[in-house]
Amino acid sequence: MATPPKDDYSLIPPFQTIPKEMYVCTRIHEKHPFGVFIYGNTPDESTFALVLLELSLVLVITHTIHHLLKPFKQPRVISEILGGIIIGPSCLCRLPNFAAWMFPGQSAFIFRNIGSFAFMYFMFVSGVKMDLLMIKKATKKQWYIGMFGMVVPVLVTCGVAYLVRNSLEPEMKKLSSIWGVSAALAITSFPVLHPIIRELNLLSSDIGRMALATAVIGDIVGMYGVIAFEAAKQGEFRLMAAVGYILSLIVFFIAIFGGSRMLMFWIIKMTPEGKPVEQFYIVAILAGVLVWGFMSDFFGIALANGPMWFGLAIPDGPPLGATLVHKCETFISDILMPFAYINMGLMTDVFAMGAVWPTLQPLFLIILTGYLSKFVSTLFMTRFFEMPIREGVTLSLIMSLRGQVEFLLFIHWLDFQMIGIPQFTMFVLFSTLLTSIATPMISMFYNPNRPYMINKRRNIQHTPPNTELNLLVCFMEEDSVPGILHLLEVFNPTLHSPFLIHSLHLVELVGRAAPVFIDHAEEDNRDKSNMDEETGTIHKSFQGIQEARRDVVKIHSFTSVAPKRSMYQDVCELALNRKSCLIILPYNVSPMASMAGSDMVQNNVKSLNYTVLEHSPCSVAILVDKGEFRPPTNNVRMSVAGIRYHFAMLFLGGADAREALACADRMAGNPNVSLTVIRFLAFNGEGENDMEKKLDDGLVTSFWVKYEGNEQVAYREVVVRNGEETVAAIRAMNSESYDLWIVGRKLGINPILIEGLSSWSESLELGVIGDYVASVDLGSSASVLVVQQQVLRDKEANSDGLQGRITRYVNSFF
């Protein structure tokens, strides 16, 4: 390999003779500057101040680029790579004064070392979050797609590389180098895929789960290819070096997965249930990352392998894995990793490619072949398994993503002197371009919410009265269980209209990468390890209901462990697959609400409810349980015998109000429930929609005829001129001490009835009227049930924006 140029900011590889012209003389910086006012110090006179300035500069550049590229669906890693390249010799360091002032002498040494620390901890955290049991859970389809999408690119790339072998650099034409490059181009790394899939909100989608499982398979199998490359490189100098490398690997695996993993289980055993892991253990484990990094580098194993395997040895999820990820992930990604990108940017020189472009053309062909064959082979297997073309293209694009792990490999090849700066630059630019193109195309081809946009009526109103009622109830806290169970009882399950209830306990994904979905009717010992005490309690509560009311109630329990942002996907997916007609969600009001003067709602629940309302394939009901709407005892089984309830249904018109009236109709059949329906009408019919009015009249008339002789059901009409009179009428009704308010959310309400109230409303998920009757301003202790009817929603396809137009164009072909 040619001697690096004088303006090369990379480290001189070990054991290489340093050319005389590369000696740099510079004065030692002061350790502690005294500021600009005493001695007039400038940042370049202090090593530490200069490092802070360099880090600040790259963070500003990176965040600016990320903000500018956000509309183009670019992942964060792209802006971080570009930030490093901009600060390097390809851009700012092309200016001699900037390079001399910002990176004097061999100051890149600092970034090389801190960048190595960053990659070590990045790989460690990625290993902690990985679940190797995903390989055991993987289907044959995932295995075939993963293996075929890796073996074929390796063979094709090796063939092309062999054909152009004579045109390659001396180090690149070696068989070991050809094998290493071919394997690297064929492997899709889990640590790279996970953050991008998380940004695209695809973790809980079918395509996201398949991509992660396929990536784990590729990582484990591809690891043997990397080991073969390393052994071959070691054996090029001495055969015994390769033997020593293999023996070192065996010792490493035994020490990590036999010794360290057992120690991790001991730490978990010593941690009291429900308590956090002691800080001493956390610090010791983080220090252990450095130890394993040193050992792997000392024995000739790639620097990041030891930390990666050490992370895999730590059980994912709570308490240990979750604590480690929670404490260090943000610091690693936001503070340490920028040093790695600066280091990579300093080694990337676009201008160095121009002088040697003829020698780079064969390498360009090899890289292009590797990436194209990866995409085509994966797409072929998806079609072989008859996956929809849209999903097949999406999965192929996902498996083409490149990122941090590939860049770590490129740096490793640079250390091996297998490639030079021009070749390194080509690999970096090609990988960055591929990811920047593939990511927005993934968003264009695959919408995780599309399956929920169904053309069927799945709601209470259009469900025949003497048929099984299919409900989905969701919980994020145990505290929500009693109120919703009581609501199910007053919904009045009967022999003629029994309930099939699917209960879904939602748990935030912490400390692991892949979401977990558990069907408790089919769970095995592996899945039981994912159940915490709270999940078990909720599960037993619902089993108790089924035992008590076996004749009219059937329970099917599930648990979903997913990120907050994508929890709604599991809710909607389950509702769609189980053909539910109503989803019931809790709206948790803090006990301190009355003291604070406003409703204090937990943000995670609010976010979940709102996204479910937007994408649900069926109707949705949100229960605001103020503590009064619960059984008089701690028994959560459904039993309201001897308890009398008085409910009020506020009918303001529209689809949501009609669905709310259908729910109230079900409750009116309960002998322990008395119901008052109040219909609000605008003065002189102002603002009414003729079609909505006809639908309202038909349903209300049918309801009144049904209960005309029933003393427990009353019907009233109130005429108002604006929102102020509507609120006044509701306030007057509050004197009757209702136990539950039932209202429609918002769809189809005559705007005159809520005129002047929209700006006052604080909760979008409850709607204007639901928010008012749930607030402390009304002074009611009654709980509130807000209902939204299922309607068709296809915002993406109907959008007039660029993405909407592109999506409609793509849809025309698929």
Short mmCIF file of N, CA and C in Angstrom, two decimals, residues 116-182:
data_model
loop_
_atom_site.label_atom_id
_atom_site.label_comp_id
_atom_site.label_asym_id
_atom_site.label_seq_id
_atom_site.Cartn_x
_atom_site.Cartn_y
_atom_site.Cartn_z
N SER A 116 -12.97 4.63 19.39
CA SER A 116 -12.90 3.18 19.65
C SER A 116 -13.70 2.82 20.90
N PHE A 117 -13.58 3.66 21.95
CA PHE A 117 -14.40 3.46 23.14
C PHE A 117 -15.89 3.49 22.77
N ALA A 118 -16.25 4.44 21.92
CA ALA A 118 -17.66 4.60 21.54
C ALA A 118 -18.17 3.35 20.83
N PHE A 119 -17.39 2.85 19.87
CA PHE A 119 -17.81 1.65 19.14
C PHE A 119 -17.91 0.45 20.08
N MET A 120 -16.99 0.35 21.02
CA MET A 120 -17.04 -0.75 21.98
C MET A 120 -18.34 -0.73 22.78
N TYR A 121 -18.68 0.43 23.31
CA TYR A 121 -19.90 0.52 24.12
C TYR A 121 -21.16 0.44 23.27
N PHE A 122 -21.09 0.93 22.03
CA PHE A 122 -22.23 0.79 21.12
C PHE A 122 -22.52 -0.68 20.85
N MET A 123 -21.48 -1.44 20.57
CA MET A 123 -21.66 -2.87 20.32
C MET A 123 -22.10 -3.60 21.58
N PHE A 124 -21.60 -3.16 22.74
CA PHE A 124 -22.01 -3.78 24.00
C PHE A 124 -23.50 -3.59 24.24
N VAL A 125 -23.99 -2.35 24.13
CA VAL A 125 -25.41 -2.09 24.35
C VAL A 125 -26.27 -2.82 23.32
N SER A 126 -25.80 -2.88 22.08
CA SER A 126 -26.54 -3.63 21.05
C SER A 126 -26.63 -5.10 21.43
N GLY A 127 -25.55 -5.64 21.97
CA GLY A 127 -25.57 -7.03 22.41
C GLY A 127 -26.52 -7.25 23.58
N VAL A 128 -26.57 -6.29 24.51
CA VAL A 128 -27.49 -6.41 25.65
C VAL A 128 -28.93 -6.46 25.17
N LYS A 129 -29.26 -5.66 24.16
CA LYS A 129 -30.65 -5.57 23.69
C LYS A 129 -31.05 -6.73 22.79
N MET A 130 -30.06 -7.45 22.25
CA MET A 130 -30.38 -8.57 21.36
C MET A 130 -30.88 -9.77 22.15
N ASP A 131 -31.81 -10.47 21.57
CA ASP A 131 -32.35 -11.69 22.17
C ASP A 131 -31.98 -12.85 21.27
N LEU A 132 -31.00 -13.66 21.71
CA LEU A 132 -30.57 -14.78 20.89
C LEU A 132 -31.65 -15.84 20.73
N LEU A 133 -32.66 -15.82 21.62
CA LEU A 133 -33.76 -16.77 21.48
C LEU A 133 -34.60 -16.48 20.24
N MET A 134 -34.38 -15.30 19.62
CA MET A 134 -35.08 -15.02 18.37
C MET A 134 -34.72 -16.04 17.30
N ILE A 135 -33.52 -16.61 17.40
CA ILE A 135 -33.12 -17.65 16.44
C ILE A 135 -33.98 -18.89 16.64
N LYS A 136 -34.23 -19.23 17.91
CA LYS A 136 -35.07 -20.38 18.21
C LYS A 136 -36.51 -20.14 17.78
N LYS A 137 -36.97 -18.90 17.92
CA LYS A 137 -38.34 -18.57 17.55
C LYS A 137 -38.52 -18.40 16.04
N ALA A 138 -37.42 -18.20 15.31
CA ALA A 138 -37.50 -17.89 13.89
C ALA A 138 -38.17 -19.00 13.11
N THR A 139 -38.99 -18.62 12.15
CA THR A 139 -39.68 -19.58 11.30
C THR A 139 -38.76 -20.05 10.17
N LYS A 140 -39.19 -21.09 9.48
CA LYS A 140 -38.41 -21.59 8.35
C LYS A 140 -38.29 -20.53 7.27
N LYS A 141 -39.36 -19.76 7.09
CA LYS A 141 -39.32 -18.70 6.08
C LYS A 141 -38.23 -17.69 6.41
N GLN A 142 -38.11 -17.30 7.68
CA GLN A 142 -37.08 -16.34 8.07
C GLN A 142 -35.69 -16.93 7.88
N TRP A 143 -35.54 -18.23 8.19
CA TRP A 143 -34.24 -18.88 8.00
C TRP A 143 -33.86 -18.92 6.52
N TYR A 144 -34.79 -19.31 5.68
CA TYR A 144 -34.49 -19.39 4.25
C TYR A 144 -34.18 -18.02 3.65
N ILE A 145 -34.96 -17.02 4.03
CA ILE A 145 -34.71 -15.67 3.51
C ILE A 145 -33.36 -15.16 3.99
N GLY A 146 -33.07 -15.37 5.29
CA GLY A 146 -31.81 -14.91 5.85
C GLY A 146 -30.60 -15.60 5.23
N MET A 147 -30.68 -16.92 5.08
CA MET A 147 -29.54 -17.68 4.54
C MET A 147 -29.36 -17.43 3.05
N PHE A 148 -30.46 -17.49 2.29
CA PHE A 148 -30.36 -17.28 0.85
C PHE A 148 -29.89 -15.86 0.54
N GLY A 149 -30.40 -14.89 1.33
CA GLY A 149 -30.02 -13.51 1.12
C GLY A 149 -28.61 -13.20 1.57
N MET A 150 -27.91 -14.18 2.12
CA MET A 150 -26.52 -13.98 2.53
C MET A 150 -25.56 -14.84 1.71
N VAL A 151 -25.93 -16.09 1.46
CA VAL A 151 -25.04 -17.00 0.72
C VAL A 151 -24.91 -16.56 -0.73
N VAL A 152 -26.04 -16.24 -1.37
CA VAL A 152 -25.99 -15.87 -2.79
C VAL A 152 -25.14 -14.62 -3.03
N PRO A 153 -25.32 -13.53 -2.25
CA PRO A 153 -24.45 -12.36 -2.46
C PRO A 153 -22.97 -12.66 -2.25
N VAL A 154 -22.65 -13.51 -1.29
CA VAL A 154 -21.24 -13.86 -1.06
C VAL A 154 -20.66 -14.55 -2.29
N LEU A 155 -21.40 -15.53 -2.81
CA LEU A 155 -20.90 -16.27 -3.98
C LEU A 155 -20.79 -15.38 -5.21
N VAL A 156 -21.83 -14.57 -5.45
CA VAL A 156 -21.82 -13.70 -6.63
C VAL A 156 -20.69 -12.67 -6.53
N THR A 157 -20.55 -12.05 -5.33
CA THR A 157 -19.51 -11.04 -5.14
C THR A 157 -18.12 -11.64 -5.25
N CYS A 158 -17.93 -12.82 -4.68
CA CYS A 158 -16.63 -13.49 -4.80
C CYS A 158 -16.31 -13.79 -6.27
N GLY A 159 -17.33 -14.21 -7.03
CA GLY A 159 -17.11 -14.50 -8.45
C GLY A 159 -16.69 -13.27 -9.23
N VAL A 160 -17.39 -12.15 -9.01
CA VAL A 160 -17.04 -10.92 -9.71
C VAL A 160 -15.67 -10.43 -9.27
N ALA A 161 -15.37 -10.50 -7.97
CA ALA A 161 -14.07 -10.07 -7.47
C ALA A 161 -12.94 -10.91 -8.07
N TYR A 162 -13.20 -12.19 -8.24
CA TYR A 162 -12.16 -13.05 -8.82
C TYR A 162 -11.89 -12.70 -10.28
N LEU A 163 -12.97 -12.31 -10.99
CA LEU A 163 -12.81 -11.94 -12.40
C LEU A 163 -11.98 -10.67 -12.57
N VAL A 164 -12.13 -9.72 -11.65
CA VAL A 164 -11.38 -8.45 -11.76
C VAL A 164 -10.19 -8.43 -10.81
N ARG A 165 -9.80 -9.59 -10.35
CA ARG A 165 -8.76 -9.69 -9.32
C ARG A 165 -7.46 -9.03 -9.74
N ASN A 166 -7.09 -9.19 -10.99
CA ASN A 166 -5.80 -8.66 -11.45
C ASN A 166 -5.76 -7.13 -11.47
N SER A 167 -6.94 -6.50 -11.44
CA SER A 167 -6.99 -5.04 -11.46
C SER A 167 -7.05 -4.43 -10.06
N LEU A 168 -7.05 -5.28 -9.04
CA LEU A 168 -7.15 -4.79 -7.67
C LEU A 168 -5.77 -4.51 -7.09
N GLU A 169 -5.78 -3.78 -5.97
CA GLU A 169 -4.54 -3.51 -5.25
C GLU A 169 -3.97 -4.84 -4.73
N PRO A 170 -2.65 -4.91 -4.51
CA PRO A 170 -2.03 -6.17 -4.08
C PRO A 170 -2.68 -6.79 -2.83
N GLU A 171 -3.01 -5.94 -1.84
CA GLU A 171 -3.59 -6.48 -0.62
C GLU A 171 -5.04 -6.93 -0.83
N MET A 172 -5.75 -6.24 -1.73
CA MET A 172 -7.15 -6.57 -1.98
C MET A 172 -7.32 -7.83 -2.81
N LYS A 173 -6.32 -8.19 -3.62
CA LYS A 173 -6.48 -9.34 -4.50
C LYS A 173 -6.25 -10.67 -3.78
N LYS A 174 -5.85 -10.62 -2.51
CA LYS A 174 -5.70 -11.85 -1.73
C LYS A 174 -7.06 -12.49 -1.50
N LEU A 175 -7.07 -13.82 -1.49
CA LEU A 175 -8.33 -14.54 -1.33
C LEU A 175 -9.01 -14.20 0.01
N SER A 176 -8.20 -14.01 1.04
CA SER A 176 -8.77 -13.67 2.34
C SER A 176 -9.48 -12.32 2.29
N SER A 177 -8.90 -11.36 1.58
CA SER A 177 -9.50 -10.03 1.46
C SER A 177 -10.78 -10.10 0.65
N ILE A 178 -10.76 -10.87 -0.45
CA ILE A 178 -11.97 -11.02 -1.27
C ILE A 178 -13.09 -11.64 -0.46
N TRP A 179 -12.75 -12.65 0.32
CA TRP A 179 -13.76 -13.29 1.17
C TRP A 179 -14.30 -12.32 2.21
N GLY A 180 -13.42 -11.56 2.86
CA GLY A 180 -13.86 -10.63 3.89
C GLY A 180 -14.78 -9.55 3.36
N VAL A 181 -14.42 -8.97 2.20
CA VAL A 181 -15.26 -7.93 1.60
C VAL A 181 -16.60 -8.51 1.17
N SER A 182 -16.60 -9.68 0.55
CA SER A 182 -17.85 -10.30 0.09
C SER A 182 -18.78 -10.61 1.25
#
